[in-house]
Coordinates of C-alpha atoms and ligand atoms in Angstrom, one line a residue:
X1340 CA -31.9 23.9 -25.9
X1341 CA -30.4 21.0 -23.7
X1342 CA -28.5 18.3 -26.0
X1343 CA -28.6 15.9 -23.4
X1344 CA -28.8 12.6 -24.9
X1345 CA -31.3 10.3 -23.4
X1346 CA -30.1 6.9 -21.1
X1347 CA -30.2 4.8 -24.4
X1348 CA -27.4 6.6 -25.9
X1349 CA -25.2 7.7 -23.3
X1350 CA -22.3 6.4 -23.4
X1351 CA -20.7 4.1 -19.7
X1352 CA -17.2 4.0 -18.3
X1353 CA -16.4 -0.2 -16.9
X1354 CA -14.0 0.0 -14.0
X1355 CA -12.5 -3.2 -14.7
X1356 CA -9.9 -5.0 -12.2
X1357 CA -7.6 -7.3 -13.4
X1358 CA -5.1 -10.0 -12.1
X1359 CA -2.2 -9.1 -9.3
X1360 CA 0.1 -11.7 -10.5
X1361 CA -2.1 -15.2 -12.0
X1362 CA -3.2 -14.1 -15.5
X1363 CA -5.9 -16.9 -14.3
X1364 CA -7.7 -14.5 -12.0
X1365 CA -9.1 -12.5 -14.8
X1366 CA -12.7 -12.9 -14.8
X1367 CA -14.8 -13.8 -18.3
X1368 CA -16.7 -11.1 -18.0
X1369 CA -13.5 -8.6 -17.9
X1370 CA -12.3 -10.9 -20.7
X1371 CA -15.3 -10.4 -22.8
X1372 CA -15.3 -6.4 -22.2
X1373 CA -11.4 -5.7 -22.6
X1374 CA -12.6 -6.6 -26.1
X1375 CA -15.7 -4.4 -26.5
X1376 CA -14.8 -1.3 -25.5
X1377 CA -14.1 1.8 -27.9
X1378 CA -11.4 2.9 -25.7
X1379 CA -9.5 1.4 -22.6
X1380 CA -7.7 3.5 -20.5
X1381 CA -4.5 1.9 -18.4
X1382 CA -2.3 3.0 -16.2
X1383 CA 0.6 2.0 -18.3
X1384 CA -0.4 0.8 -21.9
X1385 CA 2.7 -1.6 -22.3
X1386 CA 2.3 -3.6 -19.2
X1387 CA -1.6 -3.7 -20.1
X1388 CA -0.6 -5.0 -23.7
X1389 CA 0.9 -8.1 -22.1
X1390 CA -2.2 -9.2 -20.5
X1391 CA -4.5 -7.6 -23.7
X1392 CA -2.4 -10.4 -26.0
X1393 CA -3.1 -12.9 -23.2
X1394 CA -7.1 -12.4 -24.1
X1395 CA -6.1 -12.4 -27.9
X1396 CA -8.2 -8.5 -28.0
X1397 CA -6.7 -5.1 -29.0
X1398 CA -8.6 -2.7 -27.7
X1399 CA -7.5 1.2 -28.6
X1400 CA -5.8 1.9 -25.4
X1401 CA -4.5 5.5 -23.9
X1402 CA -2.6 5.9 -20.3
X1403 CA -4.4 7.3 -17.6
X1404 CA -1.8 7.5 -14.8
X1405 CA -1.2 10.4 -11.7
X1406 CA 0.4 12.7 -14.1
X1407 CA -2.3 12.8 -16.6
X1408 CA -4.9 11.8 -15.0
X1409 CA -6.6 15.8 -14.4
X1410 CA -5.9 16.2 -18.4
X1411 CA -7.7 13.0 -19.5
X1412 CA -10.9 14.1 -17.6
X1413 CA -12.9 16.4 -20.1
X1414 CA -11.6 14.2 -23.1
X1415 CA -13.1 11.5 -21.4
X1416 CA -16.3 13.0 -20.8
X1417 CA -17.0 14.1 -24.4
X1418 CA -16.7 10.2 -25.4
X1419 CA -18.8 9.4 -22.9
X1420 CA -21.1 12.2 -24.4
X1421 CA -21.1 11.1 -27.4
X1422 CA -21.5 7.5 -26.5
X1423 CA -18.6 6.1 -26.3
X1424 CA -18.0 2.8 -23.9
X1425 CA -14.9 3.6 -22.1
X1426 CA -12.8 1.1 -20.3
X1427 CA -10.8 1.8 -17.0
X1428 CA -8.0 -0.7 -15.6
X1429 CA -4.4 -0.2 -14.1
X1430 CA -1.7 -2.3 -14.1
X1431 CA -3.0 -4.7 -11.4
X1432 CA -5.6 -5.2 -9.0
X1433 CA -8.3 -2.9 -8.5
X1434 CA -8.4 0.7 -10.2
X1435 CA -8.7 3.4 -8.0
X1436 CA -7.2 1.6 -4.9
X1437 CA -3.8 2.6 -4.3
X1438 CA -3.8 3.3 -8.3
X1439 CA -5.1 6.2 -10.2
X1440 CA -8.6 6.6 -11.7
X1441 CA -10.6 7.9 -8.6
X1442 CA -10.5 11.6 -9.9
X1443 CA -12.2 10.3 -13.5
X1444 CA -14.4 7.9 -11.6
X1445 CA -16.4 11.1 -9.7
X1446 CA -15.9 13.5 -12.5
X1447 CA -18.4 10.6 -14.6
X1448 CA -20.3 10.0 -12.0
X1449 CA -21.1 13.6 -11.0
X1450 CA -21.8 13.9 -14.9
X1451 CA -24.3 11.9 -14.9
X1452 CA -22.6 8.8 -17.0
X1453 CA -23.5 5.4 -16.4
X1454 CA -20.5 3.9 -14.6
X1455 CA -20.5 -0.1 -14.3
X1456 CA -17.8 -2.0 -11.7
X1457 CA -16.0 -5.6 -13.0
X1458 CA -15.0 -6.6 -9.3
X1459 CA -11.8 -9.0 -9.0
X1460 CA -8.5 -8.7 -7.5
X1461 CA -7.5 -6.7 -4.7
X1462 CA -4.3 -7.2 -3.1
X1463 CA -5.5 -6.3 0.8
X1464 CA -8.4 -8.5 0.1
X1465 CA -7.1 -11.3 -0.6
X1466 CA -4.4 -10.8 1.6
X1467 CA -6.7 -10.5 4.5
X1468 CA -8.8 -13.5 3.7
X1469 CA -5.6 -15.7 3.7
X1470 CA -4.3 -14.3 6.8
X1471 CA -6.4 -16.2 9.4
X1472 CA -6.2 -12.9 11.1
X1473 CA -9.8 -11.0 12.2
X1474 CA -11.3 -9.6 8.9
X1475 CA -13.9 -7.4 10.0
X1476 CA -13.6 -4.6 11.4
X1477 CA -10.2 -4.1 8.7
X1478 CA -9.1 -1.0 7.7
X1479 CA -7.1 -0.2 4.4
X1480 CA -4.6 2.7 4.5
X1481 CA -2.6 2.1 1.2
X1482 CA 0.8 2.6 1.3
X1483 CA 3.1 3.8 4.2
X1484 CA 5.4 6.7 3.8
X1485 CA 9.0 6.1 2.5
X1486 CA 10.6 7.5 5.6
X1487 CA 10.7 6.2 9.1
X1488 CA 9.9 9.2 11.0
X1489 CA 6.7 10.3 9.1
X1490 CA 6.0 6.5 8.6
X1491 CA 6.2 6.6 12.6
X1492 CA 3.6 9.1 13.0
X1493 CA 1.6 7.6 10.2
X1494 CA 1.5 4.4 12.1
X1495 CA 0.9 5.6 15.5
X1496 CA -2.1 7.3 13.8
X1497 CA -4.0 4.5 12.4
X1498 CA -2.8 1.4 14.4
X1499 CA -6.3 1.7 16.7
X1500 CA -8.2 -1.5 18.1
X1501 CA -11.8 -1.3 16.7
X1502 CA -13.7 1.7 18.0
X1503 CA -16.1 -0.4 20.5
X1504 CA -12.8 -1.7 21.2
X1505 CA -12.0 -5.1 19.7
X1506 CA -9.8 -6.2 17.6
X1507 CA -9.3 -4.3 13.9
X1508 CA -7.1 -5.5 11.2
X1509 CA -5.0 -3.0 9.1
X1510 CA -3.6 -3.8 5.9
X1511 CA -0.7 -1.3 4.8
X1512 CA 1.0 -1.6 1.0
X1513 CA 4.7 -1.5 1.3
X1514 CA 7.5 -2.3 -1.9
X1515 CA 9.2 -5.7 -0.5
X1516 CA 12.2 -3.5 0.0
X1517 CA 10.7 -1.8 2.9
X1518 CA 9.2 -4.6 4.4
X1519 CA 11.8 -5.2 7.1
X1520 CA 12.1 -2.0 7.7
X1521 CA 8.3 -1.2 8.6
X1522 CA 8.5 -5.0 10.5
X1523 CA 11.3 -4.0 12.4
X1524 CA 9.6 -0.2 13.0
X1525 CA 6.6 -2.1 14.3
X1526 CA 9.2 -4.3 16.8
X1527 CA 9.3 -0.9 19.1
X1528 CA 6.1 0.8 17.7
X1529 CA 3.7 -2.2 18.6
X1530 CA 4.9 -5.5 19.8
X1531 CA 1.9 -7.0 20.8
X1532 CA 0.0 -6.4 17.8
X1533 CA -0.5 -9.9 15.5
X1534 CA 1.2 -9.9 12.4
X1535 CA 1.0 -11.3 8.7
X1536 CA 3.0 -10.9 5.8
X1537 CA 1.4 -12.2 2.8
X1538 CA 3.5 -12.1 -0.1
X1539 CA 3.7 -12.2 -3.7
X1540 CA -0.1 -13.4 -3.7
X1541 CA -1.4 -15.5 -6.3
X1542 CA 1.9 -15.7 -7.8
X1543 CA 4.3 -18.7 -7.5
X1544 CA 6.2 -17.6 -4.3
X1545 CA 2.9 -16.8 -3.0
X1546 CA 3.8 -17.4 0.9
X1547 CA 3.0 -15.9 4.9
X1548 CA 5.3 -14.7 7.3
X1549 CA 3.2 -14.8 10.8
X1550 CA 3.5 -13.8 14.2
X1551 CA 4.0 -11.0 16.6
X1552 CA 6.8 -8.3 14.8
X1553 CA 10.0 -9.5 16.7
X1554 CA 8.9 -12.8 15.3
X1555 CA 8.1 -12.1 12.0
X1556 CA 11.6 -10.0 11.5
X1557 CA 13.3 -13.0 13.1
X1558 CA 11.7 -15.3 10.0
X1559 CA 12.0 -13.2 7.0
X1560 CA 14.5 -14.0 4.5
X1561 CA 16.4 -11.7 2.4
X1562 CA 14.3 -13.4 -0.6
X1563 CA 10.8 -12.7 1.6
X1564 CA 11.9 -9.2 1.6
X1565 CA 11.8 -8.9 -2.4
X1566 CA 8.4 -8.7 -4.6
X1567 CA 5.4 -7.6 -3.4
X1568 CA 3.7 -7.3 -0.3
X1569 CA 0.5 -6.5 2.0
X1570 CA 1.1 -6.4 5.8
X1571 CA -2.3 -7.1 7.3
X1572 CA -1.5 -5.7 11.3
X1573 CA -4.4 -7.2 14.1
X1574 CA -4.7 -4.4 16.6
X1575 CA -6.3 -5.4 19.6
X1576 CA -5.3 -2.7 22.3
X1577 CA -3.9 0.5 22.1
X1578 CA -0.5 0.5 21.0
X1579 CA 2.2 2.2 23.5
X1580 CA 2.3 5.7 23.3
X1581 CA 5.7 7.3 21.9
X1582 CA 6.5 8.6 25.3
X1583 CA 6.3 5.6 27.1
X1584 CA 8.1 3.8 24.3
X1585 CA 11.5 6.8 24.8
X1586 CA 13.2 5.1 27.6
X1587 CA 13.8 2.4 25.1
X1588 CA 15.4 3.9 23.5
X1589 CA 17.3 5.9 26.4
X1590 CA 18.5 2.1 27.7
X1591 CA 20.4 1.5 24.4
X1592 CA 22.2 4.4 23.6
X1593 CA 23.1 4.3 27.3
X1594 CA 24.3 0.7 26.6
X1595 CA 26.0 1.7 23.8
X1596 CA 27.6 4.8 25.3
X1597 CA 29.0 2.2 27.9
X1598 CA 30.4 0.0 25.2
X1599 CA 32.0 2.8 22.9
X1600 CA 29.5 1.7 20.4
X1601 CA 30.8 4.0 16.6
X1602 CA 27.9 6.6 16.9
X1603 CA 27.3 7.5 13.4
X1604 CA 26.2 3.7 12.2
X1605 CA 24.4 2.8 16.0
X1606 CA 22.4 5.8 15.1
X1607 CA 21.4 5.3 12.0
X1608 CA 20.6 2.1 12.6
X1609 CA 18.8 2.8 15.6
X1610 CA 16.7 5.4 13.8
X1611 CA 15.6 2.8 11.1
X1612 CA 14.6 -0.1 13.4
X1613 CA 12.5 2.8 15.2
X1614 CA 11.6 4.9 13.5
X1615 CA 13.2 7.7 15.8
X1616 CA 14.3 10.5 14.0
X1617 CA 18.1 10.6 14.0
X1618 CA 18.6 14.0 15.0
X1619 CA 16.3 13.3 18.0
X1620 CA 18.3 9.9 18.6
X1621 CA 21.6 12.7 18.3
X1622 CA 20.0 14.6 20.9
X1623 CA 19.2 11.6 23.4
X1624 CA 23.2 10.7 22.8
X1625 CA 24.4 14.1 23.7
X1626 CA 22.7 14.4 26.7
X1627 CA 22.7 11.1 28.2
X1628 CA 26.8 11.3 27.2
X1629 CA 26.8 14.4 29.6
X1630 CA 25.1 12.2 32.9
X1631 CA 27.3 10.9 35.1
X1632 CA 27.2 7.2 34.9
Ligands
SAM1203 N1 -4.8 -1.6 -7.1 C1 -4.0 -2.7 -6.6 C2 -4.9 -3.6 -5.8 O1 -6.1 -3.7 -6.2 O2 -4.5 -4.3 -4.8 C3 -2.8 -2.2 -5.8 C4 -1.8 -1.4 -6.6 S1 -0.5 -0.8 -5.7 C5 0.2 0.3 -6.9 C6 0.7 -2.0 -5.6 C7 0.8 -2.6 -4.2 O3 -0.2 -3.5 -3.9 C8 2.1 -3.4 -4.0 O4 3.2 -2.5 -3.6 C9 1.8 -4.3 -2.9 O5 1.8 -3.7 -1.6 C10 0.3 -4.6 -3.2 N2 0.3 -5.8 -4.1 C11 -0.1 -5.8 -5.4 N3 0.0 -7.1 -5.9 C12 0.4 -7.9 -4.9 C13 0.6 -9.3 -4.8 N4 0.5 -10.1 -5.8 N5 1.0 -9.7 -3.5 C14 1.1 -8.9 -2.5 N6 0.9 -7.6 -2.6 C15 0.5 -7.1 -3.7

């Protein structure tokens, strides 16, 4: 015989957001519930603990992060089963976005669990509503690969205008360390498209680099390129394609042929202001050493 238990028992999983940086931004309701539930799950249960002794609750908490996050699932469900009201947060912002909790999320939901949403921060949000920059059609891609050739092709893949054409904002996570790398990638990549840096948002250095790329490099500080960031990129036309973007490229190892440039540091430098892969740069030099000049 089923032991399903009916809706009035079953048990609910609260995907709660919390603050990306203002400890202000945490709403009453999440308040109220980070001190209700039988169980809260974070992403890392000491940085959680800082903002649990903020509310003055102490919730039993357990991580839920990449690692574990396939173990946690049936555990979870049996609480749930057994009626059990199950908190979700991570250590900032939204769960789920950019952060773990997705796979638990539909492994409730296609159990038939009641799952309730406590909306609040999201960094590409609010990002994107301070940007001044076109805010719908956006799209949110998460973060960019580490490496400049895959981030290349990852770039050239999703930088589209809107598909009837107009203009589409993209908003990309990146660690403030690779922020002037990706600005600088997006120099060659796309140097028409509109640009915004919004940094370290809701947070005392909260500020906005703006501009087209070649701008926006030119601006940021070695300070603006610590913390945290969202890059919020307005695509209005399609961006050049890689071929037409070589001879670029072509023209300045050529110039630097013709000045003895040191080959080594041009090309890696080279490769991370484009993204070019540096064998394929090493390739360009060989050859275009070889034509008469
Ligand atoms: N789930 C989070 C959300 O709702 O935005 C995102 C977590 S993700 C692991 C962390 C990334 O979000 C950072 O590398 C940065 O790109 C962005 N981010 C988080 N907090 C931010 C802030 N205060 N200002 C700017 N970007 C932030």
């Amino acid at each position: 015989m089923s032991s399903a238990p009916s809706a009035g028992q079953r048990g609910r999983l609260s995907v709660i957001a919390t603050p990306i940086g203002n400890l202000g931004d945490l709403t009453p309701r999440a308040a109220e519930l980070l001190g209700a539930v039988d169980l809260l799950l974070c992403e890392d249960t000491r940085h959680t603990a800082r903002l649990l002794a903020h509310v003055g609750v102490r919730p039993p908490c357990q991580s839920l992060h990449a690692h574990n996050e396939a173990e946690r699932v049936a555990d979870v469900l049996a609480r749930l089963e057994a009626g059990s009201h199950v908190g979700l947060v991570s250590d900032a912002g939204t769960p789920c976005l950019s952060d773990p909790g997705a796979r638990l999320v539909d492994a409730v939901q296609a159990a038939g669990h009641r799952v309730e949403t406590l909306p609040g921060p999201f960094a590409a949000a609010a990002g994107l509503a301070a940007s001044g920059l076109t805010p719908v059609p956006f799209a949110f891609w998460g973060f960019a690969p580490k490496s400049a050739g895959q981030r290349e092709r990852w770039l050239e893949a999703r930088l589209t205008p809107a598909p009837d054409g107009g203009p589409m904002t993209h908003a990309v996570y990146v660690p403030g360390r690779d922020v002037p790398g990706l600005v600088a990638q997006l120099e060659t990549l796309a140097p028409e498209v509109r640009l915004v840096v919004a940094r370290e948002l809701t947070k005392l250095h909260e500020g906005y680099v703006r501009g087209a790329p070649a701008a926006v490099s030119a601006q940021l500080t070695p300070e603006q390129a610590r913390g945290e960031a969202v890059l919020l990129v307005e695509v209005s036309a399609p961006i050049p394609s890689a071929a037409s973007r070589v001879p670029d490229v072509d023209a300045e190892i050529a110039q630097a042929l013709q000045t003895g440039a040191d080959r080594k540091p041009f090309l890696r430098e080279l490769s991370r202001r484009t993204g070019v892969a540096r064998r394929e740069l090493y390739r360009r030099w060989l050859e275009l050493a070889d034509e008469p000049r």
